[in-house]
């Protein structure tokens, strides 16, 4: 019985391998580079490769605003952070601090500490300070609907960073503007990187935080793009709230390694921090820092992510937000609001950072933004 079953399985495997070769569809990371090598998605593979090559370009110049109102003087802005343990939120804070100093405004940062109660209390405190403007830093305004209504009644303009799904002004909730890269583009290019790098053959684990609508939407878009290639399979969808990531991610990774073993070849996360927390578990299991699994962060691009990428320690790529530039943009957008002008409408283009194109840097921002904003503000 056992011998016959083994022979049958071996024969089936040989037939499958032969069929793959006839179809020109060799699978796995060692496959060729042409569309005919795609695991069932030659058209998707070709498009993904072109998009990835464009996103990895580092020669892009400043395409943001070059005109606007001169600096309005004597303003105070409060940055309410979802949690300062989120590297993206913290990175934008540094940009806001730098830009506020240049334009000559006072800045107050209040940490919501990652809990609904903490965020609500932080925003309430911000409103009590009666500032000229408040930043919704990385959390869903619906979570603080009462406080948002109070701010609106007090005529305090709100600017979001990753607060709602789309960049630009928002009516409900009312935001002067929301600053983020285009989530559709970020999700698509991170999925395309997996499709292109794996040549259409990957077993993927997706890490996300469904408690944040922005993150949940991003992960759904990633799944949608991955599904365009039949050779790419989503093995697991790990819903781990960002504030719990340091506690839950290592255990989840250990379980995933046990369940999927060598079939887990790629990972994508809505935030780079998941890979900081995954690294100890991957290292303890004897997995190589250079992969597999090959890991890409679909968001933020904080310095620790670049360090992991540059040293090939359990992260291969990130789709970074230009965190410092976005901090400067927050101040510029407030200046437009205070001057009675509309939002700039600028959305930073997507970029993929790898060890090959980051050249040892620990951040990515489009060139020339500081000079452009200083010129606009006459500073």
CSV table of C-alpha atoms in Angstrom, one decimal:
chain,number,residue,atom,x,y,z
A,1,UNK,CA,0.0,0.0,0.0
A,2,UNK,CA,2.6,2.6,1.1
A,3,UNK,CA,4.9,1.7,-1.8
A,4,UNK,CA,2.2,2.0,-4.4
A,5,UNK,CA,1.1,5.4,-3.0
A,6,UNK,CA,4.6,6.7,-3.0
A,7,UNK,CA,5.1,5.6,-6.6
A,8,UNK,CA,1.8,7.3,-7.6
A,9,UNK,CA,2.8,10.5,-5.9
A,10,UNK,CA,6.2,10.5,-7.5
A,11,UNK,CA,4.7,9.9,-10.9
A,12,UNK,CA,2.2,12.7,-10.4
A,13,UNK,CA,5.0,15.0,-9.3
A,14,UNK,CA,7.1,14.2,-12.4
A,15,UNK,CA,4.1,14.7,-14.7
A,16,UNK,CA,3.4,18.1,-13.1
A,17,UNK,CA,7.1,19.1,-13.4
A,18,UNK,CA,7.1,18.1,-17.1
A,19,UNK,CA,3.9,20.1,-17.7
A,20,UNK,CA,5.4,23.1,-16.1
A,21,UNK,CA,8.5,22.9,-18.3
A,22,UNK,CA,6.5,22.5,-21.5
A,23,UNK,CA,4.5,25.6,-20.5
A,24,UNK,CA,7.7,27.5,-19.8
A,25,UNK,CA,6.5,28.2,-16.3
A,26,UNK,CA,9.4,27.3,-13.9
A,27,UNK,CA,8.4,28.2,-10.4
A,28,UNK,CA,10.2,29.6,-7.4
A,29,UNK,CA,12.7,32.4,-6.8
A,30,UNK,CA,15.3,30.7,-9.1
A,31,UNK,CA,13.1,31.0,-12.1
A,32,UNK,CA,13.9,33.1,-15.1
A,33,UNK,CA,13.1,36.8,-15.6
A,34,UNK,CA,10.9,36.8,-18.6
A,35,UNK,CA,7.0,37.0,-18.6
A,36,UNK,CA,6.9,33.4,-19.8
A,37,UNK,CA,8.4,32.3,-16.5
A,38,UNK,CA,5.5,33.8,-14.5
A,39,UNK,CA,3.6,31.4,-12.3
A,40,UNK,CA,0.4,31.7,-14.3
A,41,UNK,CA,0.4,35.5,-14.7
A,42,UNK,CA,2.8,36.6,-17.5
A,43,UNK,CA,0.8,39.8,-18.2
A,44,UNK,CA,0.7,40.8,-14.6
A,45,UNK,CA,4.3,40.0,-14.1
A,46,UNK,CA,5.4,42.3,-17.0
A,47,UNK,CA,3.3,45.2,-15.7
A,48,UNK,CA,4.6,44.6,-12.1
A,49,UNK,CA,8.2,44.6,-13.3
A,50,UNK,CA,7.8,47.9,-15.1
A,51,UNK,CA,6.0,49.6,-12.2
A,52,UNK,CA,8.6,48.4,-9.7
A,53,UNK,CA,11.5,49.6,-11.8
A,54,UNK,CA,9.9,53.0,-12.0
A,55,UNK,CA,9.2,53.2,-8.3
A,56,UNK,CA,12.8,52.2,-7.4
A,57,UNK,CA,14.1,55.3,-9.4
A,58,UNK,CA,16.0,57.7,-7.0
A,59,UNK,CA,16.5,60.6,-9.5
A,60,UNK,CA,13.0,62.1,-9.0
A,61,UNK,CA,13.0,65.9,-8.4
A,62,UNK,CA,10.6,68.0,-6.4
A,63,UNK,CA,7.1,68.0,-7.9
A,64,UNK,CA,5.3,69.7,-5.0
A,65,UNK,CA,4.1,73.2,-4.6
A,66,UNK,CA,6.4,76.1,-5.4
A,67,UNK,CA,4.0,79.0,-4.6
A,68,UNK,CA,1.7,79.9,-1.8
A,69,UNK,CA,1.1,82.4,1.0
A,70,UNK,CA,4.0,83.9,3.0
A,71,UNK,CA,4.3,82.8,6.6
A,72,UNK,CA,1.5,83.8,8.9
A,73,UNK,CA,3.1,84.8,12.2
A,74,UNK,CA,2.3,83.9,15.8
A,75,UNK,CA,0.6,80.6,15.6
A,76,UNK,CA,0.5,77.5,17.9
A,77,UNK,CA,-0.2,74.0,16.5
A,78,UNK,CA,-0.8,70.8,18.5
A,79,UNK,CA,0.2,67.4,17.1
A,80,UNK,CA,-1.9,64.7,18.6
A,81,UNK,CA,-0.1,61.4,18.0
A,82,UNK,CA,-1.8,58.0,17.9
A,83,UNK,CA,1.2,56.6,19.6
A,84,UNK,CA,4.8,57.8,19.6
A,85,UNK,CA,5.8,54.1,19.5
A,86,UNK,CA,4.6,54.1,15.9
A,87,UNK,CA,7.8,55.0,14.0
A,88,UNK,CA,5.8,56.7,11.2
A,89,UNK,CA,3.9,58.9,13.6
A,90,UNK,CA,7.1,59.8,15.4
A,91,UNK,CA,9.0,60.5,12.1
A,92,UNK,CA,6.3,62.9,10.9
A,93,UNK,CA,6.5,64.6,14.3
A,94,UNK,CA,10.2,65.4,13.8
A,95,UNK,CA,9.4,66.9,10.4
A,96,UNK,CA,6.6,69.1,12.0
A,97,UNK,CA,9.0,70.2,14.7
A,98,UNK,CA,11.6,71.2,12.2
A,99,UNK,CA,9.2,73.1,10.0
A,100,UNK,CA,7.5,74.8,12.9
A,101,UNK,CA,10.8,76.2,14.0
A,102,UNK,CA,11.6,77.5,10.5
A,103,UNK,CA,8.2,79.2,10.1
A,104,UNK,CA,8.3,80.6,13.6
A,105,UNK,CA,5.4,78.8,15.3
A,106,UNK,CA,5.0,77.1,18.7
A,107,UNK,CA,4.4,73.3,18.6
A,108,UNK,CA,2.9,71.0,21.3
A,109,UNK,CA,3.0,67.2,20.9
A,110,UNK,CA,0.5,65.1,22.9
A,111,UNK,CA,0.9,61.3,22.8
A,112,UNK,CA,-2.4,59.3,22.7
A,113,UNK,CA,-0.4,56.2,23.7
A,114,UNK,CA,-2.3,53.9,21.3
A,115,UNK,CA,-5.5,53.4,23.1
A,116,UNK,CA,-9.0,54.9,22.3
A,117,UNK,CA,-9.2,56.4,25.8
A,118,UNK,CA,-5.7,57.9,25.5
A,119,UNK,CA,-6.3,59.3,22.1
A,120,UNK,CA,-9.6,60.9,23.1
A,121,UNK,CA,-8.1,62.4,26.2
A,122,UNK,CA,-5.1,63.7,24.1
A,123,UNK,CA,-7.4,65.4,21.6
A,124,UNK,CA,-9.6,66.9,24.4
A,125,UNK,CA,-6.4,68.3,25.9
A,126,UNK,CA,-5.4,69.8,22.6
A,127,UNK,CA,-8.7,71.5,22.1
A,128,UNK,CA,-8.5,73.0,25.7
A,129,UNK,CA,-5.2,74.6,24.7
A,130,UNK,CA,-7.1,76.6,22.0
A,131,UNK,CA,-4.4,76.3,19.4
A,132,UNK,CA,-4.6,77.7,15.9
A,133,UNK,CA,-4.6,74.1,14.4
A,134,UNK,CA,-4.5,70.5,15.4
A,135,UNK,CA,-2.9,67.5,13.7
A,136,UNK,CA,-4.8,64.2,13.7
A,137,UNK,CA,-1.6,62.1,13.8
A,138,UNK,CA,-2.3,58.5,12.5
A,139,UNK,CA,-5.7,57.7,14.0
A,140,UNK,CA,-9.3,57.5,12.8
A,141,UNK,CA,-11.2,60.7,13.5
A,142,UNK,CA,-14.3,58.7,13.9
A,143,UNK,CA,-12.8,57.3,17.1
A,144,UNK,CA,-12.9,60.9,18.5
A,145,UNK,CA,-16.1,62.1,16.9
A,146,UNK,CA,-17.1,64.2,19.9
A,147,UNK,CA,-13.8,65.9,20.2
A,148,UNK,CA,-13.7,66.5,16.4
A,149,UNK,CA,-17.2,68.2,16.7
A,150,UNK,CA,-15.8,70.4,19.6
A,151,UNK,CA,-12.8,71.4,17.4
A,152,UNK,CA,-15.1,72.3,14.5
A,153,UNK,CA,-17.4,74.3,16.8
A,154,UNK,CA,-14.3,76.2,18.1
A,155,UNK,CA,-13.3,76.8,14.4
A,156,UNK,CA,-9.9,75.0,14.9
A,157,UNK,CA,-8.8,73.6,11.6
A,158,UNK,CA,-7.8,69.9,11.6
A,159,UNK,CA,-5.2,68.4,9.4
A,160,UNK,CA,-4.8,64.6,9.2
A,161,UNK,CA,-1.8,62.4,8.7
A,162,UNK,CA,-3.0,58.9,7.7
A,163,UNK,CA,-6.3,59.9,9.3
A,164,UNK,CA,-8.6,58.8,6.4
A,165,UNK,CA,-8.1,56.6,3.4
A,166,UNK,CA,-7.5,59.3,0.8
A,167,UNK,CA,-5.2,62.3,0.5
A,168,UNK,CA,-6.7,65.8,0.3
A,169,UNK,CA,-9.6,67.6,2.0
A,170,UNK,CA,-12.3,65.6,3.8
A,171,UNK,CA,-15.9,66.6,4.5
A,172,UNK,CA,-16.8,63.8,6.8
A,173,UNK,CA,-14.9,63.9,9.1
A,174,UNK,CA,-14.1,67.6,8.3
A,175,UNK,CA,-10.4,67.9,7.7
A,176,UNK,CA,-8.7,70.8,5.9
A,177,UNK,CA,-6.6,68.1,4.3
A,178,UNK,CA,-5.3,64.6,4.9
A,179,UNK,CA,-1.6,64.0,4.1
A,180,UNK,CA,-0.6,60.6,2.9
A,181,UNK,CA,0.7,58.9,-0.2
A,182,UNK,CA,-2.0,57.4,-2.3
A,183,UNK,CA,-3.0,54.2,-0.5
A,184,UNK,CA,-4.0,52.5,-3.7
A,185,UNK,CA,-0.6,53.2,-5.2
A,186,UNK,CA,1.3,52.1,-2.0
A,187,UNK,CA,-0.7,48.8,-1.8
A,188,UNK,CA,-0.4,48.1,-5.5
A,189,UNK,CA,3.4,48.7,-5.7
A,190,UNK,CA,4.1,46.6,-2.6
A,191,UNK,CA,2.1,43.7,-4.1
A,192,UNK,CA,3.8,44.3,-7.4
A,193,UNK,CA,7.2,44.0,-5.8
A,194,UNK,CA,6.3,40.5,-4.5
A,195,UNK,CA,4.9,39.5,-7.9
A,196,UNK,CA,8.0,40.8,-9.8
A,197,UNK,CA,10.6,39.6,-7.3
A,198,UNK,CA,9.1,36.1,-7.0
A,199,UNK,CA,8.5,35.9,-10.7
A,200,UNK,CA,4.9,35.1,-10.1
A,201,UNK,CA,5.4,32.3,-7.5
A,202,UNK,CA,5.1,33.2,-3.8
A,203,UNK,CA,3.5,32.1,-0.5
A,204,UNK,CA,2.6,35.3,1.3
A,205,UNK,CA,1.8,36.3,4.9
A,206,UNK,CA,0.1,39.7,5.3
A,207,UNK,CA,0.4,41.6,8.6
A,208,UNK,CA,-2.1,44.4,9.3
A,209,UNK,CA,-4.2,46.2,11.9
A,210,UNK,CA,-7.9,46.1,11.1
A,211,UNK,CA,-8.7,48.5,14.0
A,212,UNK,CA,-7.4,51.3,11.8
A,213,UNK,CA,-9.6,51.8,8.7
A,214,UNK,CA,-6.7,53.3,6.7
A,215,UNK,CA,-4.7,50.1,7.4
A,216,UNK,CA,-7.5,47.8,6.8
A,217,UNK,CA,-8.2,49.4,3.4
A,218,UNK,CA,-4.6,49.2,2.5
A,219,UNK,CA,-4.4,45.4,3.3
A,220,UNK,CA,-7.6,44.8,1.3
A,221,UNK,CA,-6.0,46.5,-1.7
A,222,UNK,CA,-2.8,44.5,-1.3
A,223,UNK,CA,-4.8,41.3,-1.3
A,224,UNK,CA,-6.7,42.5,-4.4
A,225,UNK,CA,-3.4,43.1,-6.3
A,226,UNK,CA,-1.8,39.9,-5.2
A,227,UNK,CA,-4.8,38.0,-6.5
A,228,UNK,CA,-4.1,39.2,-10.0
A,229,UNK,CA,-1.3,36.6,-10.2
A,230,UNK,CA,-2.6,33.0,-9.8
A,231,UNK,CA,0.9,31.8,-8.7
A,232,UNK,CA,0.9,34.1,-5.6
A,233,UNK,CA,-1.0,32.6,-2.7
A,234,UNK,CA,-1.9,34.4,0.6
A,235,UNK,CA,-1.1,31.9,3.3
A,236,UNK,CA,-2.2,33.9,6.3
A,237,UNK,CA,-3.8,37.3,7.2
A,238,UNK,CA,-2.4,38.3,10.5
A,239,UNK,CA,-4.5,41.0,12.2
A,240,UNK,CA,-2.3,42.4,15.0
A,241,UNK,CA,-3.1,45.9,16.4
A,242,UNK,CA,0.0,48.1,16.2
A,243,UNK,CA,0.1,48.8,20.0
A,244,UNK,CA,0.2,45.0,20.6
A,245,UNK,CA,2.7,44.3,17.8
A,246,UNK,CA,5.8,43.9,20.1
A,247,UNK,CA,4.0,41.3,22.2
A,248,UNK,CA,2.0,39.4,19.6
A,249,UNK,CA,4.1,39.4,16.5
A,250,UNK,CA,7.0,37.1,17.7
A,251,UNK,CA,4.5,34.4,18.8
A,252,UNK,CA,2.6,34.7,15.5
A,253,UNK,CA,5.8,34.4,13.5
A,254,UNK,CA,6.8,31.2,15.4
A,255,UNK,CA,3.4,29.7,14.7
A,256,UNK,CA,3.5,30.7,11.0
A,257,UNK,CA,6.9,29.1,10.6
A,258,UNK,CA,5.6,25.9,12.2
A,259,UNK,CA,2.5,25.9,10.0
A,260,UNK,CA,3.9,26.8,6.6
A,261,UNK,CA,7.6,26.1,6.8
A,262,UNK,CA,9.3,26.6,3.4
A,263,UNK,CA,6.1,27.6,1.6
A,264,UNK,CA,6.2,30.9,3.4
A,265,UNK,CA,8.5,32.9,1.0
A,266,UNK,CA,7.3,36.5,1.2
A,267,UNK,CA,5.6,38.9,3.7
A,268,UNK,CA,4.0,42.2,3.4
A,269,UNK,CA,3.0,44.4,6.3
A,270,UNK,CA,1.0,47.7,6.4
A,271,UNK,CA,3.7,49.1,8.7
A,272,UNK,CA,7.5,48.3,8.9
A,273,UNK,CA,7.4,47.9,12.6
A,274,UNK,CA,6.0,44.4,12.3
A,275,UNK,CA,9.3,43.2,10.9
A,276,UNK,CA,11.2,44.7,13.8
A,277,UNK,CA,9.1,42.5,16.0
A,278,UNK,CA,9.3,39.5,13.7
A,279,UNK,CA,13.1,39.6,13.5
A,280,UNK,CA,13.8,37.9,16.8
A,281,UNK,CA,11.5,35.0,16.1
A,282,UNK,CA,12.9,34.5,12.6
A,283,UNK,CA,16.5,34.7,13.9
A,284,UNK,CA,15.7,32.2,16.7
A,285,UNK,CA,14.3,29.8,14.1
A,286,UNK,CA,17.5,30.0,12.1
A,287,UNK,CA,16.0,31.8,9.2
A,288,UNK,CA,18.5,33.8,7.1
A,289,UNK,CA,18.4,37.6,7.5
A,290,UNK,CA,18.5,38.0,3.8
A,291,UNK,CA,15.4,35.8,3.4
A,292,UNK,CA,13.2,33.9,2.7
A,293,UNK,CA,10.8,35.0,3.7
A,294,UNK,CA,11.5,38.2,1.8
A,295,UNK,CA,9.7,41.1,3.6
A,296,UNK,CA,8.4,44.4,2.3
A,297,UNK,CA,6.8,47.1,4.4
A,298,UNK,CA,3.9,48.9,2.7
A,299,UNK,CA,4.3,52.0,4.7
A,300,UNK,CA,6.3,54.4,6.8
A,301,UNK,CA,10.0,53.7,6.0
A,302,UNK,CA,11.3,54.7,9.4
A,303,UNK,CA,15.1,54.6,10.1
A,304,UNK,CA,15.0,51.2,11.7
A,305,UNK,CA,13.4,49.8,8.6
A,306,UNK,CA,16.2,51.2,6.5
A,307,UNK,CA,18.7,49.7,8.9
A,308,UNK,CA,17.2,46.3,8.5
A,309,UNK,CA,17.1,46.6,4.8
A,310,UNK,CA,20.7,47.9,4.4
A,311,UNK,CA,22.0,45.2,6.7
A,312,UNK,CA,19.8,42.4,5.2
A,313,UNK,CA,18.3,41.6,8.5
A,314,UNK,CA,14.7,40.3,7.9
A,315,UNK,CA,13.5,43.1,5.7
A,316,UNK,CA,14.2,43.4,2.0
A,317,UNK,CA,12.2,46.5,1.0
A,318,UNK,CA,9.9,49.3,2.1
A,319,UNK,CA,7.5,51.7,0.4
A,320,UNK,CA,8.5,54.6,2.6
A,321,UNK,CA,6.4,57.7,3.4
A,322,UNK,CA,8.5,60.8,3.0
A,323,UNK,CA,8.0,61.4,6.7
A,324,UNK,CA,10.0,64.6,7.1
A,325,UNK,CA,8.6,66.1,3.9
A,326,UNK,CA,5.1,65.3,5.1
A,327,UNK,CA,5.8,67.0,8.4
A,328,UNK,CA,6.8,70.1,6.5
A,329,UNK,CA,3.7,69.8,4.4
A,330,UNK,CA,1.5,69.8,7.5
A,331,UNK,CA,2.9,73.2,8.5
A,332,UNK,CA,2.5,74.5,4.9
A,333,UNK,CA,-1.1,73.3,4.7
A,334,UNK,CA,-1.9,75.0,8.1
A,335,UNK,CA,-0.3,78.2,6.7
A,336,UNK,CA,-2.6,78.0,3.7
A,337,UNK,CA,-5.6,77.5,6.0
A,338,UNK,CA,-4.7,80.4,8.2
A,339,UNK,CA,-4.3,82.6,5.1
A,340,UNK,CA,-7.7,81.6,3.8
A,341,UNK,CA,-6.2,79.6,0.9
A,342,UNK,CA,-7.1,76.1,-0.3
A,343,UNK,CA,-5.0,73.0,0.4
A,344,UNK,CA,-2.1,72.5,-1.9
A,345,UNK,CA,-3.3,69.1,-3.3
A,346,UNK,CA,0.2,67.7,-3.3
A,347,UNK,CA,0.6,63.9,-3.0
A,348,UNK,CA,4.1,62.4,-2.8
A,349,UNK,CA,4.7,59.7,-5.4
A,350,UNK,CA,5.3,56.1,-4.3
A,351,UNK,CA,8.9,54.9,-4.0
A,352,UNK,CA,10.5,51.5,-3.2
A,353,UNK,CA,13.6,51.5,-1.1
A,354,UNK,CA,16.0,48.6,-1.1
A,355,UNK,CA,19.6,48.0,-0.2
A,356,UNK,CA,20.5,48.5,-3.8
A,357,UNK,CA,19.1,52.0,-4.1
A,358,UNK,CA,19.1,53.5,-0.6
A,359,UNK,CA,22.9,53.7,-0.5
A,360,UNK,CA,23.0,53.4,3.3
A,361,UNK,CA,20.5,56.2,4.0
A,362,UNK,CA,17.9,55.8,6.8
A,363,UNK,CA,15.1,57.8,5.2
A,364,UNK,CA,13.6,58.8,1.9
A,365,UNK,CA,12.3,62.3,1.0
A,366,UNK,CA,11.9,63.9,-2.4
A,367,UNK,CA,14.8,66.3,-3.1
A,368,UNK,CA,14.3,70.0,-2.7
A,369,UNK,CA,11.3,70.2,-0.4
A,370,UNK,CA,12.9,72.3,2.3
A,371,UNK,CA,14.1,74.9,-0.1
A,372,UNK,CA,10.7,75.0,-1.8
A,373,UNK,CA,8.8,75.5,1.4
A,374,UNK,CA,11.2,78.1,2.7
A,375,UNK,CA,10.8,80.0,-0.5
A,376,UNK,CA,7.0,79.9,-0.3
A,377,UNK,CA,7.1,81.1,3.3
A,378,UNK,CA,9.7,83.8,2.6
A,379,UNK,CA,11.9,82.2,5.4
